[in-house]
Coordinates of C-alpha atoms in Angstrom, one line a residue:
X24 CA 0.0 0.0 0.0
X25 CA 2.8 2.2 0.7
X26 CA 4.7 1.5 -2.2
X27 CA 1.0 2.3 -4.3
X28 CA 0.6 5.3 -2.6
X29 CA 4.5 6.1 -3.2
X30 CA 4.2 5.3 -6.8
X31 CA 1.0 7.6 -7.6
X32 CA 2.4 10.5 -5.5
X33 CA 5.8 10.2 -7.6
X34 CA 3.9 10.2 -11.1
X35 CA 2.0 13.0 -10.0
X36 CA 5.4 15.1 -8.8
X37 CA 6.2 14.3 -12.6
X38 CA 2.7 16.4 -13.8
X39 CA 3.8 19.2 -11.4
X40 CA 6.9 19.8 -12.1
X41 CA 6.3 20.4 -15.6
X42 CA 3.2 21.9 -15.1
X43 CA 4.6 24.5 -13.3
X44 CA 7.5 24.7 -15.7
X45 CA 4.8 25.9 -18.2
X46 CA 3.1 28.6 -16.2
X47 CA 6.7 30.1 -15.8
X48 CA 5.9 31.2 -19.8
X49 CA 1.3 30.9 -19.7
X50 CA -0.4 32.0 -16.9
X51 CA -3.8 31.5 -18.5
X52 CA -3.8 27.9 -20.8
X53 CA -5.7 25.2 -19.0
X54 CA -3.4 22.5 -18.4
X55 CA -4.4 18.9 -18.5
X56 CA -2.9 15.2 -18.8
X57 CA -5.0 12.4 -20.5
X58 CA -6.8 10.1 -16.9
X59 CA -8.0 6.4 -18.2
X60 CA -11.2 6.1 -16.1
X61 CA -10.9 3.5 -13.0
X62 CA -7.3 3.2 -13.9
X63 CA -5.6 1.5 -10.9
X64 CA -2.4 2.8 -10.4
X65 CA -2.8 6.7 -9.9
X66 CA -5.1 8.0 -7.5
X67 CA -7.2 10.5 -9.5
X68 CA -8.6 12.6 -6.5
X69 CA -5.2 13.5 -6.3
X70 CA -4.2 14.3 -9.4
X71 CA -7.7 16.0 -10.2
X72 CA -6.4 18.8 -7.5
X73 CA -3.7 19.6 -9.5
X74 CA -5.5 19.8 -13.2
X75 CA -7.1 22.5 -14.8
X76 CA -9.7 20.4 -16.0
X77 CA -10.2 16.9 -15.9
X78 CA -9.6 14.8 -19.0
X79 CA -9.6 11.4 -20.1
X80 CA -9.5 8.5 -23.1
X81 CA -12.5 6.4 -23.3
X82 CA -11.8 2.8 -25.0
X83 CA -14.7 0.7 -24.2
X84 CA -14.3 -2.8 -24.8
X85 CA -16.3 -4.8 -27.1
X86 CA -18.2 -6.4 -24.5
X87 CA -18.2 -3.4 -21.8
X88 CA -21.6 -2.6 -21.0
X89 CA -23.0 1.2 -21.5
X90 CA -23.4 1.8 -17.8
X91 CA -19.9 0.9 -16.9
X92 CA -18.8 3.1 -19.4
X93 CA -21.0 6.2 -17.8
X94 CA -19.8 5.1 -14.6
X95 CA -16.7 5.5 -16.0
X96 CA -17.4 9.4 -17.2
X97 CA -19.0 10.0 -13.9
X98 CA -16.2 9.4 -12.1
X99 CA -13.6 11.5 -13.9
X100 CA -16.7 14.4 -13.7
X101 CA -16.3 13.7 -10.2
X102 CA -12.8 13.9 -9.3
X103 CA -13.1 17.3 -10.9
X104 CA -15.6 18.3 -8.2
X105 CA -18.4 17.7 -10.6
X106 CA -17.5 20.4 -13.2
X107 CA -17.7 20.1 -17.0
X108 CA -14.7 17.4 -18.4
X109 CA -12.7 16.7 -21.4
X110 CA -13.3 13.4 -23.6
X111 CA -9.6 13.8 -24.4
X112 CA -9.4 10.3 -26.6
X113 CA -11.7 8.0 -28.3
X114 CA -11.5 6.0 -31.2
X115 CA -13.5 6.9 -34.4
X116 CA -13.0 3.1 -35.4
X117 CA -11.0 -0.1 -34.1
X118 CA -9.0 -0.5 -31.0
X119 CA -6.0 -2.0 -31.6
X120 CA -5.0 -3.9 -28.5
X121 CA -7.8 -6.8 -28.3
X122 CA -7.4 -10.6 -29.2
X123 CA -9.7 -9.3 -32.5
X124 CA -10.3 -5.8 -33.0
X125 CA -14.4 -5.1 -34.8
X126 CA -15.1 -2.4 -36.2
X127 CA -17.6 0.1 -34.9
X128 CA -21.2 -0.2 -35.9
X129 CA -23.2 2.6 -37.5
X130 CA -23.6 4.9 -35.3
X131 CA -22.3 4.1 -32.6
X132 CA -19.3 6.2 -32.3
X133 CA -21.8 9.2 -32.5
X134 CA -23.4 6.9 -29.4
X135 CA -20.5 6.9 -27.4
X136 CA -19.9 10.6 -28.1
X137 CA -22.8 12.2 -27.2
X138 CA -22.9 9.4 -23.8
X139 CA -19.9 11.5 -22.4
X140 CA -21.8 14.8 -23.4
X141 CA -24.9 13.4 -21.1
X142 CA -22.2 12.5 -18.2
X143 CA -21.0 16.3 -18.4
X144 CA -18.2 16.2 -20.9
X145 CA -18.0 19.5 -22.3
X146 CA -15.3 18.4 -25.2
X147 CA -15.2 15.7 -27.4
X148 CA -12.1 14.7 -29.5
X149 CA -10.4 11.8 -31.0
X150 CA -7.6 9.6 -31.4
X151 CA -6.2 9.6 -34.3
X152 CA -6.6 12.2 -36.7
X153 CA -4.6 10.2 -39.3
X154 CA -3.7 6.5 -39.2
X155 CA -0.1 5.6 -38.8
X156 CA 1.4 3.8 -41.5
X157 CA 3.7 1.7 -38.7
X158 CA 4.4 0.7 -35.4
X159 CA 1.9 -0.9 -32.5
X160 CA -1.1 1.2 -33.2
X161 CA -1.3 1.2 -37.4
X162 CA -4.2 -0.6 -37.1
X163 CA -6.4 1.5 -34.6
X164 CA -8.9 4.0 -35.5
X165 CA -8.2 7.0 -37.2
X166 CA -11.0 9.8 -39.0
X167 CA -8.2 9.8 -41.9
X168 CA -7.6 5.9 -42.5
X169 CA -4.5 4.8 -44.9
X170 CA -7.1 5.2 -47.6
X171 CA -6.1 9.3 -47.0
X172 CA -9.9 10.1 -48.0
X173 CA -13.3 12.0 -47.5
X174 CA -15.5 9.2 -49.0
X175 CA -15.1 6.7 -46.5
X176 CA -17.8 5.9 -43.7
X177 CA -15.7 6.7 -40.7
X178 CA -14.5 10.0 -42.1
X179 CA -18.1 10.8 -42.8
X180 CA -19.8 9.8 -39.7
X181 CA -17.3 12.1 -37.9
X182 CA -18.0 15.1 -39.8
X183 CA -21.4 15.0 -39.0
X184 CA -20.9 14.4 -35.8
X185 CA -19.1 17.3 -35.7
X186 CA -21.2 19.7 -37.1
X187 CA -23.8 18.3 -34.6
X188 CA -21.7 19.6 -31.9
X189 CA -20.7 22.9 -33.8
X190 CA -24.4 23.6 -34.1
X191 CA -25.9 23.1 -30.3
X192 CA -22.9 22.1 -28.2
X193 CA -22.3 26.1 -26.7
X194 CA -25.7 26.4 -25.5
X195 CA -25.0 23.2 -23.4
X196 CA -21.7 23.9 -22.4
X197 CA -21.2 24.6 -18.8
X198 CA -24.2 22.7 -17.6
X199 CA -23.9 20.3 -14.7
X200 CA -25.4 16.9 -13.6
X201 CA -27.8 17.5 -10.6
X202 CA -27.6 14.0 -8.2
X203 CA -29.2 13.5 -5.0
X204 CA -27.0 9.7 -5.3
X205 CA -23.1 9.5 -4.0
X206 CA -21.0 6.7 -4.7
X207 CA -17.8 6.5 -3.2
X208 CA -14.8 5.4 -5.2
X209 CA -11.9 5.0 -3.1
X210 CA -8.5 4.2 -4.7
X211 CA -7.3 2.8 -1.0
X212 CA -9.9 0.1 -1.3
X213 CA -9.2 -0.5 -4.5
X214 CA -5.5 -1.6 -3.5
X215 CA -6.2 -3.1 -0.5
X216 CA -9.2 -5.1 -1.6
X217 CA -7.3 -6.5 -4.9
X218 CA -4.1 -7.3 -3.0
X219 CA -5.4 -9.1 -0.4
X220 CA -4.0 -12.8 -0.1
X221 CA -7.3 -14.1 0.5
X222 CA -10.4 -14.8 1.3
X223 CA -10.5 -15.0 -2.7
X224 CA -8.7 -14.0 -5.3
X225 CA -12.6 -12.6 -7.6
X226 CA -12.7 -9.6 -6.6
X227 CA -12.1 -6.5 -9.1
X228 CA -13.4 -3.2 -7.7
X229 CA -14.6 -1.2 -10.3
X230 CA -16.7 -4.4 -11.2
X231 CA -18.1 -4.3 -7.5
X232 CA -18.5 -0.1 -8.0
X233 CA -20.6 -1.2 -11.0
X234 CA -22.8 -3.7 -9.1
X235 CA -24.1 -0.6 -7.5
X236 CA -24.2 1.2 -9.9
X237 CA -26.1 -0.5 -12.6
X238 CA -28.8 -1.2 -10.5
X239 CA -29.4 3.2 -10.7
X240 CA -28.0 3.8 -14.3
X241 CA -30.8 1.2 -15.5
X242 CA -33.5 3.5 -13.6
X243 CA -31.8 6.9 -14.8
X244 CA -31.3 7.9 -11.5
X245 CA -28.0 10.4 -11.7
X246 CA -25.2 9.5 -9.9
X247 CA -22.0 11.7 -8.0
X248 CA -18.8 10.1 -7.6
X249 CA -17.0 11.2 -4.2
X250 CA -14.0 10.5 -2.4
X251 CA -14.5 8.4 0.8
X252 CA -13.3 11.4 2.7
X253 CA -15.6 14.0 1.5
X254 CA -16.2 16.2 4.2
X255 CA -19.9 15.6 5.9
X256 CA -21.0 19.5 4.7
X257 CA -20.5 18.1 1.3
X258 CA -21.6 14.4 2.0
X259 CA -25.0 15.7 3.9
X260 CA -26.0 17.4 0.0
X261 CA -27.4 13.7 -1.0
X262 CA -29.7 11.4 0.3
X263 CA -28.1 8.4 -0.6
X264 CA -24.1 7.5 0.0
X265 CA -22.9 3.9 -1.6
X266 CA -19.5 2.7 -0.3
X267 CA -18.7 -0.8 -1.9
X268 CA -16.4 -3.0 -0.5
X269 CA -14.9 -0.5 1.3
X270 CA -11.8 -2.5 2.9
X271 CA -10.2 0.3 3.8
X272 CA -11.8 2.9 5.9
X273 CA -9.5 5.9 6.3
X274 CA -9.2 8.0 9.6
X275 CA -12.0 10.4 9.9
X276 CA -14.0 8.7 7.5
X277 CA -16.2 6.5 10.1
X278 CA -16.7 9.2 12.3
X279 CA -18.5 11.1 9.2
X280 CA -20.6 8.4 7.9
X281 CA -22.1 8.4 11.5
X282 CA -22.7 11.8 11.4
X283 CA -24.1 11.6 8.0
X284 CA -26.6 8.9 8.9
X285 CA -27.4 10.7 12.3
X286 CA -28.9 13.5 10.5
X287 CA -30.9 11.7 8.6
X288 CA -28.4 10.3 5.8
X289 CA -29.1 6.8 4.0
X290 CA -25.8 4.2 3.8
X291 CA -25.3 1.4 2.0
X292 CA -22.3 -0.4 2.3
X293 CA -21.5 -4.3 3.2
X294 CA -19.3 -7.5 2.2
X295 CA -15.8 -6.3 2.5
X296 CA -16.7 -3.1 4.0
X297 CA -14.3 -1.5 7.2
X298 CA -11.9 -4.3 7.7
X299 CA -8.7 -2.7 7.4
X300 CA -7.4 0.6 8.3
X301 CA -5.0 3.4 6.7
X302 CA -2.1 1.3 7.5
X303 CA -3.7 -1.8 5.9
X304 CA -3.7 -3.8 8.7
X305 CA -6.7 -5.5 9.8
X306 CA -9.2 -3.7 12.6
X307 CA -9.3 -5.9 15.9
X308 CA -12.9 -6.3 17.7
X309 CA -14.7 -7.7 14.4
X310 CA -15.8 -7.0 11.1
X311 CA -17.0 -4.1 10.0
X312 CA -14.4 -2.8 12.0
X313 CA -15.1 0.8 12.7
X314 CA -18.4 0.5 10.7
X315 CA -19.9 -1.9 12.9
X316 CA -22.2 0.2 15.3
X317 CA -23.1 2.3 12.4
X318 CA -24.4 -0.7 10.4
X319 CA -25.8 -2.7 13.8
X320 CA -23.8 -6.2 12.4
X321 CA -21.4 -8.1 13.4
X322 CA -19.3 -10.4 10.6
X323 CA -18.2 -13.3 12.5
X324 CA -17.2 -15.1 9.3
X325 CA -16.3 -14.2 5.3
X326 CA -16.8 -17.5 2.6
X327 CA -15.3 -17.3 -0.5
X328 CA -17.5 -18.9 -3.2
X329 CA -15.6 -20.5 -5.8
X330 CA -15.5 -19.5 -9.4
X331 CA -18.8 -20.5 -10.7
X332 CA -20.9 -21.1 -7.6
X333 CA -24.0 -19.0 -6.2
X334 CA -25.5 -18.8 -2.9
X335 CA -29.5 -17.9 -3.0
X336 CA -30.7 -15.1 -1.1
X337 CA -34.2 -14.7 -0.7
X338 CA -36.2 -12.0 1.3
X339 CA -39.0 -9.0 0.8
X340 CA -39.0 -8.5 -3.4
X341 CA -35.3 -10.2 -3.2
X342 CA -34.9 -13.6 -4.8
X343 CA -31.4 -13.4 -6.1
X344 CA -27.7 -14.9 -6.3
X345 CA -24.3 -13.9 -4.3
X346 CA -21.5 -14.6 -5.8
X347 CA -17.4 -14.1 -4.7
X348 CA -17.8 -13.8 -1.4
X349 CA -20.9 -14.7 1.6
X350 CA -20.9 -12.2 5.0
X351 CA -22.0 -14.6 8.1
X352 CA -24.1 -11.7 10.0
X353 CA -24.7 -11.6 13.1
X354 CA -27.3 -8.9 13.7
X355 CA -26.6 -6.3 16.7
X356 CA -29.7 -4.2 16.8
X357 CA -30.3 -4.2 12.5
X358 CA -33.2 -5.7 11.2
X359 CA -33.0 -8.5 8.6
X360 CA -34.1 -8.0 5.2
X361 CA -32.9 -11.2 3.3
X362 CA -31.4 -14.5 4.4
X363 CA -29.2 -17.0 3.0
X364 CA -30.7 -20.3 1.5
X365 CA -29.1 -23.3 -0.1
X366 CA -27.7 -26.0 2.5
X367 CA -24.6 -24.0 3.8
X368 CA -24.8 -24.6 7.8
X369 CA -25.1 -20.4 7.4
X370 CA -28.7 -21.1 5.5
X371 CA -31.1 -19.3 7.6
X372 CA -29.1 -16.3 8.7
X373 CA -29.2 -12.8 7.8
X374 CA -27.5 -11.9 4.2
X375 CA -29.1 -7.9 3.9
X376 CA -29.8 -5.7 6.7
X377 CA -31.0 -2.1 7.8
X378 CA -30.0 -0.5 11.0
X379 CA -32.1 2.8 11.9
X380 CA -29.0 5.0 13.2
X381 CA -30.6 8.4 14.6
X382 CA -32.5 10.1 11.9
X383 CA -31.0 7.8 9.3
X384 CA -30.9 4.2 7.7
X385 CA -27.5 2.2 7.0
X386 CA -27.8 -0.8 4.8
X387 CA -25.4 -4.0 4.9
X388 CA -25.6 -5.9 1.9
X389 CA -23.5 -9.4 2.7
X390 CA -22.9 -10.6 -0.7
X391 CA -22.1 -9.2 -4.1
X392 CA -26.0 -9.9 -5.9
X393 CA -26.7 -10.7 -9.3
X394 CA -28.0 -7.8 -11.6
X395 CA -31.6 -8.9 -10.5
X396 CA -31.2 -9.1 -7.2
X397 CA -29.3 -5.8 -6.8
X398 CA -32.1 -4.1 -8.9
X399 CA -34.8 -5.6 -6.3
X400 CA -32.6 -4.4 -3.2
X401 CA -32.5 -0.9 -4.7
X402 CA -35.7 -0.7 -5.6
X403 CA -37.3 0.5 -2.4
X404 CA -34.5 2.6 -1.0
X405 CA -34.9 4.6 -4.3
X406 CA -38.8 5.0 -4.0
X407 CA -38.7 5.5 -0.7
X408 CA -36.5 8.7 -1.1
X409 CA -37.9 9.4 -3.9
X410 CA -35.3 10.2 -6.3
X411 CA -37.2 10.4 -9.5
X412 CA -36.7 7.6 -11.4
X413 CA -37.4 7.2 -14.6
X414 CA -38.4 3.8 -16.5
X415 CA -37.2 3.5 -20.3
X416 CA -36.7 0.9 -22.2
X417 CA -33.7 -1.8 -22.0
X418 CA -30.9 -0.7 -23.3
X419 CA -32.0 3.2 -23.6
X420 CA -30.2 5.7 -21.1
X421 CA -31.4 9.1 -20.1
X422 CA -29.7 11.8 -18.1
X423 CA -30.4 15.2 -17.5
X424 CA -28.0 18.5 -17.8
X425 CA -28.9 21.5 -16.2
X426 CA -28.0 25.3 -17.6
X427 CA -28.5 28.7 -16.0
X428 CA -32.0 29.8 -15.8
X429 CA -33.5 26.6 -15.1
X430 CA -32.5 25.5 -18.1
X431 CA -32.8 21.5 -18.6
X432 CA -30.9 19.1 -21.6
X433 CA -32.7 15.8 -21.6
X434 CA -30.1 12.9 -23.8
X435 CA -32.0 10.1 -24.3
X436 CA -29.5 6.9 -26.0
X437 CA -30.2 4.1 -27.4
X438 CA -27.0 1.7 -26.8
X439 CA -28.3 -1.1 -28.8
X440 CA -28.9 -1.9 -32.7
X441 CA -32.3 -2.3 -32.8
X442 CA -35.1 0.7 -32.7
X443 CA -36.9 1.3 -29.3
X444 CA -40.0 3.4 -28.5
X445 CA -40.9 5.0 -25.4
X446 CA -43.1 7.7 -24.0
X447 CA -42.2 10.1 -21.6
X448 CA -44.7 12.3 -20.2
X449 CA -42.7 12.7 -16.8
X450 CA -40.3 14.7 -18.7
X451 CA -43.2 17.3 -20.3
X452 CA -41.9 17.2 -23.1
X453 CA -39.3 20.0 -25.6
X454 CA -37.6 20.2 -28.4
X455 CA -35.2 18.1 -30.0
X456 CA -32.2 20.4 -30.9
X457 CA -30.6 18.2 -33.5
X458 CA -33.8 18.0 -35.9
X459 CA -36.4 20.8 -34.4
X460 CA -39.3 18.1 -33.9
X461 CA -41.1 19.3 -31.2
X462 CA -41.3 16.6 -28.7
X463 CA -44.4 16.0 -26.3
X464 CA -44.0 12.1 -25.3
X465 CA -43.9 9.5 -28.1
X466 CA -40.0 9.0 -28.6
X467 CA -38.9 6.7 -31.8
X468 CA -34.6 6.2 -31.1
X469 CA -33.0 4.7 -34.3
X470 CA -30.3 2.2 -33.5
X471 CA -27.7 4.2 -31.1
X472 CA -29.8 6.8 -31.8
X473 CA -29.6 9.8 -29.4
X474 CA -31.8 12.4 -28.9
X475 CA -30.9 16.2 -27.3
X476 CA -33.7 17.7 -25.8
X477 CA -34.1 21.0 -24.4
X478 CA -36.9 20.3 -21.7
X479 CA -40.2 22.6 -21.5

């Protein structure tokens, strides 16, 4: 951990120092370097203090979903403190580093470019202009390819979607994403938790950050992602706080999240969650460690499910699946809300829980669910604070941007190949600024279609 911490605080001297070497000649250009989303090495809080404005290169996978992907653009919105990003890098094509690289669909680089416009990018840009004629990368993407024309698809599609941005991207500009949701990404956890020698080698942490946040992406509810040592006046500005797998919990940090829920704050945190502290050594007196009177359980044992295997968990609108790991919960003043079933000898006890903690709620959620299950689990927290969800379609995203003057920018996405309809009264409808159809609640989305809507 020391050595991680060592190695990110050394890169980061490297940005400084020539940084500040270029202010010695501008005092006024924004300065930048090019983040890579839930990259592990660097801590991007950090860095993010020390930037201008925050930038980074977006290379989906051919098989990374869409949400991870706006997780991924709501993070480095929030290590900026939630102002406006850069899309720095993207790919108007192939990526060049997979076992087989496909190209992209019809449309869907226009997809993924306006995606990071609805997730508060306020620049969109590409790499590479033209494609190299050697070395590692001759075969990625480029808007110029070796043909060296205008005629071909790629070159065209970009041009368009470049006028498309010429022609309504200043009135958006500067707009922010309004969330009454945190999620707290914590680089310290992400060490600890993926270097511990046991109980299992499964876990990755942005995959467990994306467990949670699927489950609010796929009901359009926006999300905020925070450091887990956002001061409580910040914290107390959302309903909600997620901390997943939170391993290591960082001086100050439990103290807050009890003041947070005190007031009347909702937590959700669980398997993993408080076990080790800044010095990654483990917390004597039981797991949660420091999180254990906030979330009224006590973890006597951790299982490690092998690769493969499930454990049912059934309870309220829950009938789901853990997988990785299985919390054995002892409950010390929470109520249970799911048990374990199968014919472990833990069948029976308690595998989600809420503890009422002064005006507040803290949930412990004991193994990592399946997509269904998490979705049920979430499902009443989210009406219960009402945070405006909004049901569309599978596979069609919406988010909201908000300008001066009460102002509102609707995106509505399709991230799939096939047309969708919806109809959204909720939003009163507006007018779509790419085409001027005025819009009152029947919505027809091509595939990756995306629609820009300035609300009514």
């Amino acid at each position: 951990m020391d050595y991680r911490r060592f190695q990110s605080q050394a890169q980061l001297a490297c940005y400084t120092n020539e940084r500040d070497a270029i202010r010695e000649y501008d005092a006024t250009t924004p300065i930048t370097t090019n983040l890579m989303g839930t990259f592990k090495d660097l801590d991007y809080f950090e860095w993010a203090k020390e930037m201008d404005v925050v930038s980074w290169d977006n290379y989906p996978g051919m098989d990374t979903p869409p949400s991870f992907t706006a997780m991924c653009h709501d993070l480095m919105r929030g290590i900026g403190g939630n102002k406006p990003f850069m899309l720095m890098e993207q790919t108007p094509n192939q990526q060049n580093w997979f076992p087989f690289c496909k190209v992209k669909q019809p449309g869907e680089v226009r997809k993924l470019s306006w995606q990071a416009v609805a997730h508060g990018a306020d620049t969109v840009r590409f790499f590479q202009m033209k494609q190299s004629l050697g070395g590692c990368e001759r075969f990625h993407g480029a808007v110029i390819a070796h043909d060296g024309t205008e005629e071909s698809r790629v070159f065209k599609e970009t041009a368009a979607l470049g006028e498309e941005l010429d022609r309504i991207g200043r009135r958006i500009m500067g707009s922010r994403i309004e969330s009454r949701v945190a999620i707290m990404f914590d680089w310290q956890s992400y060490w600890s938790l993926e270097g511990c020698v046991g109980p299992t080698t499964g876990f990755n942490y942005p995959n467990e950050v994306h467990r949670f946040y699927r489950a609010l992406w796929r009901r359009n509810v926006p999300v905020d992602m925070i450091a887990s040592t956002t001061p409580l006046a910040r914290l107390s500005q959302y309903d909600l706080d997620i901390a997943p797998a939170l391993i290591t919990v960082l001086p100050g940090v439990a103290e807050t999240l009890e003041a947070y829920v005190a007031d009347g704050g909702t937590f959700i945190t669980g398997y993993m969650a408080g076990i080790h502290d800044e010095h990654d050594l483990v917390v004597p007196g039981g797991y949660p460690g420091k999180l254990r009177r906030l979330m009224g359980v006590w973890v006597e044992e951790i299982d490690a499910l092998a690769p493969g295997e499930t454990i049912e968990v059934h309870g309220g609108t829950v009938d789901a699946k853990g997988e990785i790991v299985a919390s054995i919960i002892h409950r010390e003043g929470a109520e249970r809300l799911a048990t374990y079933g199968g014919d472990e000898f833990y069948a029976g006890h308690s595998a989600l829980t809420v503890n009422a903690y002064g005006k507040g709620k803290a949930y412990f959620v004991g193994t990592p669910l399946d997509e269904t299950g998490m979705s049920a689990f979430m499902a009443p927290i989210i009406k219960e604070l009402d945070l405006k969800s909004l049901d569309t379609p599978e596979d069609v995203s919406l988010s909201v941007r908000y300008g001066d003057g009460g102002t509102r920018y609707a995106f509505l996405i399709n991230n799939s190949a096939a047309d969708k309809r919806l109809c959204l009264s909720e939003l009163n409808g507006g007018t779509e600024l790419l085409t001027g159809t005025v819009i009152n609640d029947l919505i027809e989305l091509k595939p990756y279609g995306v629609d820009v809507i300035a609300l009514r």
